PDB file of C-alpha atoms and ligand atoms in Angstrom:
ATOM      1  CA  MET M 328       0.137   0.048  -0.227  1.00  0.00           C
ATOM      2  CA  ARG M 329       1.414   3.371  -0.947  1.00  0.00           C
ATOM      3  CA  LYS M 330       1.368   5.748   2.428  1.00  0.00           C
ATOM      4  CA  LYS M 331      -0.526   8.741   1.710  1.00  0.00           C
ATOM      5  CA  VAL M 332       0.977  11.988   1.735  1.00  0.00           C
ATOM      6  CA  GLY M 333      -0.345  16.087   2.399  1.00  0.00           C
ATOM      7  CA  VAL M 334       1.871  18.641   1.031  1.00  0.00           C
ATOM      8  CA  LEU M 335       1.649  21.846   3.054  1.00  0.00           C
ATOM      9  CA  VAL M 336       2.786  24.909   0.592  1.00  0.00           C
ATOM     10  CA  SER M 337       2.328  28.751   0.527  1.00  0.00           C
ATOM     11  CA  GLY M 338       4.055  29.540  -2.542  1.00  0.00           C
ATOM     12  CA  ARG M 339       5.185  28.348  -5.739  1.00  0.00           C
ATOM     13  CA  GLY M 340       5.666  24.815  -4.888  1.00  0.00           C
ATOM     14  CA  SER M 341       8.620  23.613  -6.880  1.00  0.00           C
ATOM     15  CA  ASN M 342       9.447  21.368  -4.564  1.00  0.00           C
ATOM     16  CA  LEU M 343       5.797  20.193  -4.203  1.00  0.00           C
ATOM     17  CA  GLN M 344       6.460  19.269  -8.315  1.00  0.00           C
ATOM     18  CA  ALA M 345       9.526  17.218  -7.336  1.00  0.00           C
ATOM     19  CA  LEU M 346       7.369  15.022  -5.195  1.00  0.00           C
ATOM     20  CA  ILE M 347       4.536  14.973  -7.439  1.00  0.00           C
ATOM     21  CA  ASP M 348       7.074  14.072 -10.315  1.00  0.00           C
ATOM     22  CA  ALA M 349       8.531  11.047  -8.017  1.00  0.00           C
ATOM     23  CA  CYS M 350       4.996  10.047  -6.637  1.00  0.00           C
ATOM     24  CA  ALA M 351       4.281   9.463 -10.266  1.00  0.00           C
ATOM     25  CA  GLU M 352       7.227   7.097 -10.915  1.00  0.00           C
ATOM     26  CA  PRO M 353       6.342   3.083 -11.089  1.00  0.00           C
ATOM     27  CA  GLY M 354       6.747   1.493  -7.773  1.00  0.00           C
ATOM     28  CA  PHE M 355       6.942   4.705  -5.674  1.00  0.00           C
ATOM     29  CA  PRO M 356       6.038   4.086  -2.205  1.00  0.00           C
ATOM     30  CA  ALA M 357       3.687   7.156  -1.628  1.00  0.00           C
ATOM     31  CA  GLU M 358       1.102   9.370  -3.140  1.00  0.00           C
ATOM     32  CA  ILE M 359      -0.147  12.675  -2.634  1.00  0.00           C
ATOM     33  CA  VAL M 360      -3.973  12.952  -1.839  1.00  0.00           C
ATOM     34  CA  LEU M 361      -4.090  16.686  -0.382  1.00  0.00           C
ATOM     35  CA  VAL M 362      -2.433  19.662  -0.783  1.00  0.00           C
ATOM     36  CA  ILE M 363      -3.396  22.393   1.385  1.00  0.00           C
ATOM     37  CA  SER M 364      -2.057  26.245   1.042  1.00  0.00           C
ATOM     38  CA  ASN M 365      -2.782  28.953   3.809  1.00  0.00           C
ATOM     39  CA  VAL M 366      -2.066  31.294   0.880  1.00  0.00           C
ATOM     40  CA  PRO M 367      -4.779  31.471  -1.603  1.00  0.00           C
ATOM     41  CA  GLY M 368      -3.888  31.749  -5.179  1.00  0.00           C
ATOM     42  CA  VAL M 369      -0.281  30.490  -5.264  1.00  0.00           C
ATOM     43  CA  TYR M 370       1.402  28.451  -7.908  1.00  0.00           C
ATOM     44  CA  ALA M 371       1.792  25.175  -6.030  1.00  0.00           C
ATOM     45  CA  LEU M 372      -2.181  25.073  -6.299  1.00  0.00           C
ATOM     46  CA  GLU M 373      -2.315  24.967  -9.691  1.00  0.00           C
ATOM     47  CA  ARG M 374       0.681  22.641 -10.096  1.00  0.00           C
ATOM     48  CA  ALA M 375      -1.864  20.091  -7.713  1.00  0.00           C
ATOM     49  CA  ALA M 376      -4.590  20.581  -9.727  1.00  0.00           C
ATOM     50  CA  LYS M 377      -2.790  19.833 -13.065  1.00  0.00           C
ATOM     51  CA  ALA M 378      -1.649  16.592 -11.636  1.00  0.00           C
ATOM     52  CA  GLY M 379      -5.171  15.964 -10.296  1.00  0.00           C
ATOM     53  CA  ILE M 380      -4.249  16.322  -6.689  1.00  0.00           C
ATOM     54  CA  ALA M 381      -7.331  17.559  -4.437  1.00  0.00           C
ATOM     55  CA  THR M 382      -6.412  20.862  -2.949  1.00  0.00           C
ATOM     56  CA  ALA M 383      -7.809  23.103   0.330  1.00  0.00           C
ATOM     57  CA  VAL M 384      -7.115  26.506   1.008  1.00  0.00           C
ATOM     58  CA  ILE M 385      -7.065  27.659   4.517  1.00  0.00           C
ATOM     59  CA  PRO M 386      -6.300  30.806   4.694  1.00  0.00           C
ATOM     60  CA  HIS M 387      -4.679  31.719   8.536  1.00  0.00           C
ATOM     61  CA  LYS M 388      -5.498  34.950   8.840  1.00  0.00           C
ATOM     62  CA  GLY M 389      -9.248  33.485   9.453  1.00  0.00           C
ATOM     63  CA  PHE M 390      -8.534  32.144  12.717  1.00  0.00           C
ATOM     64  CA  PRO M 391      -8.387  33.407  16.105  1.00  0.00           C
ATOM     65  CA  SER M 392      -4.945  31.204  16.885  1.00  0.00           C
ATOM     66  CA  ARG M 393      -2.183  29.344  15.622  1.00  0.00           C
ATOM     67  CA  GLU M 394      -3.872  26.250  17.632  1.00  0.00           C
ATOM     68  CA  ALA M 395      -7.058  26.933  16.049  1.00  0.00           C
ATOM     69  CA  PHE M 396      -5.589  26.987  12.528  1.00  0.00           C
ATOM     70  CA  ASP M 397      -3.615  23.940  12.880  1.00  0.00           C
ATOM     71  CA  ALA M 398      -6.243  22.499  14.201  1.00  0.00           C
ATOM     72  CA  GLU M 399      -8.511  23.003  11.631  1.00  0.00           C
ATOM     73  CA  MET M 400      -5.300  21.873   8.860  1.00  0.00           C
ATOM     74  CA  ASP M 401      -5.038  18.967  11.119  1.00  0.00           C
ATOM     75  CA  LYS M 402      -8.838  17.908  10.334  1.00  0.00           C
ATOM     76  CA  VAL M 403      -8.665  18.390   6.968  1.00  0.00           C
ATOM     77  CA  LEU M 404      -5.855  15.977   6.978  1.00  0.00           C
ATOM     78  CA  ARG M 405      -7.152  13.454   9.060  1.00  0.00           C
ATOM     79  CA  VAL M 406     -10.005  13.223   7.135  1.00  0.00           C
ATOM     80  CA  ALA M 407      -8.532  12.822   4.173  1.00  0.00           C
ATOM     81  CA  GLY M 408      -6.160   9.843   5.327  1.00  0.00           C
ATOM     82  CA  VAL M 409      -3.045  11.655   5.388  1.00  0.00           C
ATOM     83  CA  GLU M 410      -0.326   9.590   6.863  1.00  0.00           C
ATOM     84  CA  ILE M 411       2.925  11.485   5.936  1.00  0.00           C
ATOM     85  CA  VAL M 412       2.992  15.101   6.036  1.00  0.00           C
ATOM     86  CA  CYS M 413       5.680  17.089   3.946  1.00  0.00           C
ATOM     87  CA  LEU M 414       6.270  20.663   4.773  1.00  0.00           C
ATOM     88  CA  ALA M 415       7.157  22.030   1.120  1.00  0.00           C
ATOM     89  CA  GLY M 416       7.953  26.127   1.393  1.00  0.00           C
ATOM     90  CA  PHE M 417       5.191  26.328   4.046  1.00  0.00           C
ATOM     91  CA  MET M 418       6.053  29.771   5.664  1.00  0.00           C
ATOM     92  CA  ARG M 419       3.913  29.222   9.073  1.00  0.00           C
ATOM     93  CA  LEU M 420       5.204  28.165  12.246  1.00  0.00           C
ATOM     94  CA  LEU M 421       3.399  25.315  13.559  1.00  0.00           C
ATOM     95  CA  SER M 422       2.821  24.954  16.961  1.00  0.00           C
ATOM     96  CA  THR M 423       3.830  22.190  19.517  1.00  0.00           C
ATOM     97  CA  GLY M 424       0.473  20.231  19.464  1.00  0.00           C
ATOM     98  CA  PHE M 425      -0.010  20.096  15.776  1.00  0.00           C
ATOM     99  CA  VAL M 426       3.656  18.882  15.566  1.00  0.00           C
ATOM    100  CA  GLU M 427       3.877  16.279  18.540  1.00  0.00           C
ATOM    101  CA  SER M 428       0.490  14.613  16.864  1.00  0.00           C
ATOM    102  CA  TRP M 429       2.630  13.915  13.630  1.00  0.00           C
ATOM    103  CA  ARG M 430       5.302  13.314  15.141  1.00  0.00           C
ATOM    104  CA  ASN M 431       8.018  10.910  13.267  1.00  0.00           C
ATOM    105  CA  SER M 432       5.072  11.501  10.374  1.00  0.00           C
ATOM    106  CA  MET M 433       6.419  15.398   9.397  1.00  0.00           C
ATOM    107  CA  ILE M 434       9.359  16.033   6.933  1.00  0.00           C
ATOM    108  CA  ASN M 435      10.444  19.514   5.952  1.00  0.00           C
ATOM    109  CA  VAL M 436      13.015  20.458   3.355  1.00  0.00           C
ATOM    110  CA  HIS M 437      15.782  23.532   4.760  1.00  0.00           C
ATOM    111  CA  PRO M 438      17.816  25.731   2.450  1.00  0.00           C
ATOM    112  CA  ALA M 439      20.536  24.814   4.427  1.00  0.00           C
ATOM    113  CA  LEU M 440      23.053  22.256   6.016  1.00  0.00           C
ATOM    114  CA  LEU M 441      21.530  22.125   9.082  1.00  0.00           C
ATOM    115  CA  PRO M 442      22.558  22.599  11.877  1.00  0.00           C
ATOM    116  CA  SER M 443      23.742  25.447  10.226  1.00  0.00           C
ATOM    117  CA  PHE M 444      21.797  28.710   9.194  1.00  0.00           C
ATOM    118  CA  LYS M 445      18.311  27.838  10.706  1.00  0.00           C
ATOM    119  CA  GLY M 446      15.496  30.463   9.868  1.00  0.00           C
ATOM    120  CA  LEU M 447      15.265  32.682   6.630  1.00  0.00           C
ATOM    121  CA  HIS M 448      17.871  34.065   4.368  1.00  0.00           C
ATOM    122  CA  THR M 449      20.074  31.036   4.472  1.00  0.00           C
ATOM    123  CA  HIS M 450      21.815  31.558   1.347  1.00  0.00           C
ATOM    124  CA  ARG M 451      23.014  35.372   1.998  1.00  0.00           C
ATOM    125  CA  ARG M 452      23.982  34.335   5.382  1.00  0.00           C
ATOM    126  CA  ALA M 453      26.004  31.230   3.887  1.00  0.00           C
ATOM    127  CA  ILE M 454      28.313  33.675   1.482  1.00  0.00           C
ATOM    128  CA  GLU M 455      28.189  36.051   4.089  1.00  0.00           C
ATOM    129  CA  ALA M 456      30.199  33.526   6.635  1.00  0.00           C
ATOM    130  CA  GLY M 457      32.395  32.381   3.572  1.00  0.00           C
ATOM    131  CA  VAL M 458      31.268  28.652   3.576  1.00  0.00           C
ATOM    132  CA  LYS M 459      32.550  26.967   0.952  1.00  0.00           C
ATOM    133  CA  LEU M 460      30.089  24.082   1.072  1.00  0.00           C
ATOM    134  CA  HIS M 461      26.490  24.897   1.459  1.00  0.00           C
ATOM    135  CA  GLY M 462      23.339  22.907   0.931  1.00  0.00           C
ATOM    136  CA  CYS M 463      19.804  21.250   1.850  1.00  0.00           C
ATOM    137  CA  THR M 464      18.538  19.796   4.785  1.00  0.00           C
ATOM    138  CA  VAL M 465      15.623  17.341   4.770  1.00  0.00           C
ATOM    139  CA  HIS M 466      14.432  16.563   8.445  1.00  0.00           C
ATOM    140  CA  LEU M 467      11.709  15.250  10.669  1.00  0.00           C
ATOM    141  CA  VAL M 468      10.331  17.977  12.241  1.00  0.00           C
ATOM    142  CA  THR M 469      10.270  18.576  15.988  1.00  0.00           C
ATOM    143  CA  PRO M 470       8.942  21.409  18.005  1.00  0.00           C
ATOM    144  CA  ASP M 471      12.367  23.687  17.479  1.00  0.00           C
ATOM    145  CA  LEU M 472      12.249  25.587  14.166  1.00  0.00           C
ATOM    146  CA  ASP M 473      14.634  23.654  11.644  1.00  0.00           C
ATOM    147  CA  ASP M 474      15.641  21.005  14.096  1.00  0.00           C
ATOM    148  CA  GLY M 475      14.673  17.699  14.239  1.00  0.00           C
ATOM    149  CA  PRO M 476      16.446  14.419  12.781  1.00  0.00           C
ATOM    150  CA  ILE M 477      18.101  14.654   9.532  1.00  0.00           C
ATOM    151  CA  LEU M 478      17.123  12.319   6.718  1.00  0.00           C
ATOM    152  CA  VAL M 479      18.832  13.223   3.960  1.00  0.00           C
ATOM    153  CA  GLN M 480      21.225  15.947   3.287  1.00  0.00           C
ATOM    154  CA  GLU M 481      22.715  17.265  -0.477  1.00  0.00           C
ATOM    155  CA  ALA M 482      25.709  19.754  -0.614  1.00  0.00           C
ATOM    156  CA  VAL M 483      26.836  22.670  -3.297  1.00  0.00           C
ATOM    157  CA  PRO M 484      30.063  24.167  -3.500  1.00  0.00           C
ATOM    158  CA  VAL M 485      29.509  27.911  -3.162  1.00  0.00           C
ATOM    159  CA  LEU M 486      31.555  29.890  -5.594  1.00  0.00           C
ATOM    160  CA  ALA M 487      33.404  33.180  -5.488  1.00  0.00           C
ATOM    161  CA  SER M 488      31.180  34.627  -7.936  1.00  0.00           C
ATOM    162  CA  ASP M 489      27.866  33.543  -6.108  1.00  0.00           C
ATOM    163  CA  THR M 490      25.032  35.838  -5.578  1.00  0.00           C
ATOM    164  CA  GLU M 491      22.157  35.210  -3.398  1.00  0.00           C
ATOM    165  CA  ASP M 492      20.126  34.187  -6.401  1.00  0.00           C
ATOM    166  CA  SER M 493      22.720  32.100  -7.969  1.00  0.00           C
ATOM    167  CA  LEU M 494      23.340  30.010  -4.951  1.00  0.00           C
ATOM    168  CA  ALA M 495      19.341  29.644  -4.350  1.00  0.00           C
ATOM    169  CA  ALA M 496      19.241  27.906  -7.676  1.00  0.00           C
ATOM    170  CA  ARG M 497      21.747  26.012  -7.308  1.00  0.00           C
ATOM    171  CA  VAL M 498      20.672  24.636  -3.714  1.00  0.00           C
ATOM    172  CA  LEU M 499      17.213  24.537  -5.277  1.00  0.00           C
ATOM    173  CA  GLU M 500      18.108  21.714  -7.616  1.00  0.00           C
ATOM    174  CA  ARG M 501      19.570  19.473  -4.774  1.00  0.00           C
ATOM    175  CA  GLU M 502      16.475  20.134  -2.729  1.00  0.00           C
ATOM    176  CA  HIS M 503      14.343  18.600  -5.668  1.00  0.00           C
ATOM    177  CA  VAL M 504      16.584  15.402  -5.583  1.00  0.00           C
ATOM    178  CA  ALA M 505      16.697  15.041  -1.850  1.00  0.00           C
ATOM    179  CA  TYR M 506      13.256  15.511  -1.129  1.00  0.00           C
ATOM    180  CA  PRO M 507      11.882  12.847  -2.630  1.00  0.00           C
ATOM    181  CA  LEU M 508      14.378  10.637  -1.672  1.00  0.00           C
ATOM    182  CA  ALA M 509      13.726  11.257   2.049  1.00  0.00           C
ATOM    183  CA  LEU M 510      10.120  11.040   1.247  1.00  0.00           C
ATOM    184  CA  ARG M 511      10.736   7.379  -0.426  1.00  0.00           C
ATOM    185  CA  LEU M 512      12.890   6.701   2.956  1.00  0.00           C
ATOM    186  CA  LEU M 513      10.142   7.742   5.314  1.00  0.00           C
ATOM    187  CA  ALA M 514       7.225   5.963   3.515  1.00  0.00           C
ATOM    188  CA  GLU M 515       9.064   2.721   3.146  1.00  0.00           C
ATOM    189  CA  ASP M 516       9.244   2.320   7.155  1.00  0.00           C
ATOM    190  CA  ARG M 517      13.218   2.781   6.828  1.00  0.00           C
ATOM    191  CA  VAL M 518      13.714   5.391   9.209  1.00  0.00           C
ATOM    192  CA  THR M 519      14.075   5.015  13.286  1.00  0.00           C
ATOM    193  CA  VAL M 520      14.942   7.622  15.366  1.00  0.00           C
ATOM    194  CA  GLU M 521      17.132   7.260  18.188  1.00  0.00           C
ATOM    195  CA  GLY M 522      17.497  10.376  20.457  1.00  0.00           C
ATOM    196  CA  ASN M 523      18.555  13.160  17.433  1.00  0.00           C
ATOM    197  CA  ARG M 524      19.614  11.066  15.082  1.00  0.00           C
ATOM    198  CA  ALA M 525      17.585   9.294  12.352  1.00  0.00           C
ATOM    199  CA  LEU M 526      18.867   5.867  11.565  1.00  0.00           C
ATOM    200  CA  ILE M 527      18.399   4.654   7.836  1.00  0.00           C
ATOM    201  CA  ARG M 528      18.049   0.995   7.215  1.00  0.00           C
ATOM    202  CA  ASP M 529      19.861  -0.037   4.013  1.00  0.00           C
ATOM    203  CA  ALA M 530      20.945   3.470   3.384  1.00  0.00           C
TER     204      ALA M 530
HETATM  205  C1  GRF G1274      12.681  26.221  -0.833  1.00  0.00           C
HETATM  206  O1  GRF G1274      13.722  26.812  -1.010  1.00  0.00           O
HETATM  207  C2  GRF G1274      12.884  25.488   0.591  1.00  0.00           C
HETATM  208  O2  GRF G1274      14.086  24.972   1.157  1.00  0.00           O
HETATM  209  C3  GRF G1274      11.939  26.340   1.514  1.00  0.00           C
HETATM  210  O3  GRF G1274      11.248  27.237   1.088  1.00  0.00           O
HETATM  211  C4  GRF G1274      11.495  27.240  -0.334  1.00  0.00           C
HETATM  212  C5  GRF G1274      10.311  26.456  -0.952  1.00  0.00           C
HETATM  213  O4  GRF G1274      10.289  26.561  -2.420  1.00  0.00           O
HETATM  214  N1  GRF G1274      11.459  25.619   2.784  1.00  0.00           N
HETATM  215  P1  GRF G1274       9.319  25.764  -3.277  1.00  0.00           P
HETATM  216  O5  GRF G1274       8.066  26.694  -2.809  1.00  0.00           O
HETATM  217  O6  GRF G1274       9.052  24.691  -3.315  1.00  0.00           O
HETATM  218  O7  GRF G1274       9.661  26.024  -5.040  1.00  0.00           O
END
């Protein structure tokens, strides 16, 4: 049985597209059953619709609290039978209750080699810090931001000529490889968590 996946988005959805494409491959162990956006009209919703995937728009502004918004998302995900949640450019902090209820079943892609450069503006900060290697990380989501056991990392060189945009583009290409791989590992039940480490069977 393929694992049922819900993807949370807020924007252009290029990582969503990478997951859609991976799920279309024969034998891929997961299928996307629902895409939720907290922002109406974003391109990610079009990508989902084109792929024939159900979408829901849940504008966070309509809720009295973060917890109330998260509770609504949780309900919609559960009704759709979602087993794994993928955050793909979802630009909202999640409440601890929501994160705990999806513990070890929710993953995020972060555009840096964690634990370096948590938070925003990772490419600019990497250039400013003078690192020679940068990249992306797919990790299980825990209540602390951009923390949590690491499933997959991909590194890219930082070139002397790089701008924030050129570095972002190089990293994004690797995100599109790392994210489907991480989803595969999780969907195949090959991930065991020990403390802050994710151990991958047959890696
Ligand atoms: C990606 O860089 C991802 O790492 C970050 O937000 C961006 C989303 O891009 N979390 P997209 O919407 O998947 O194109």
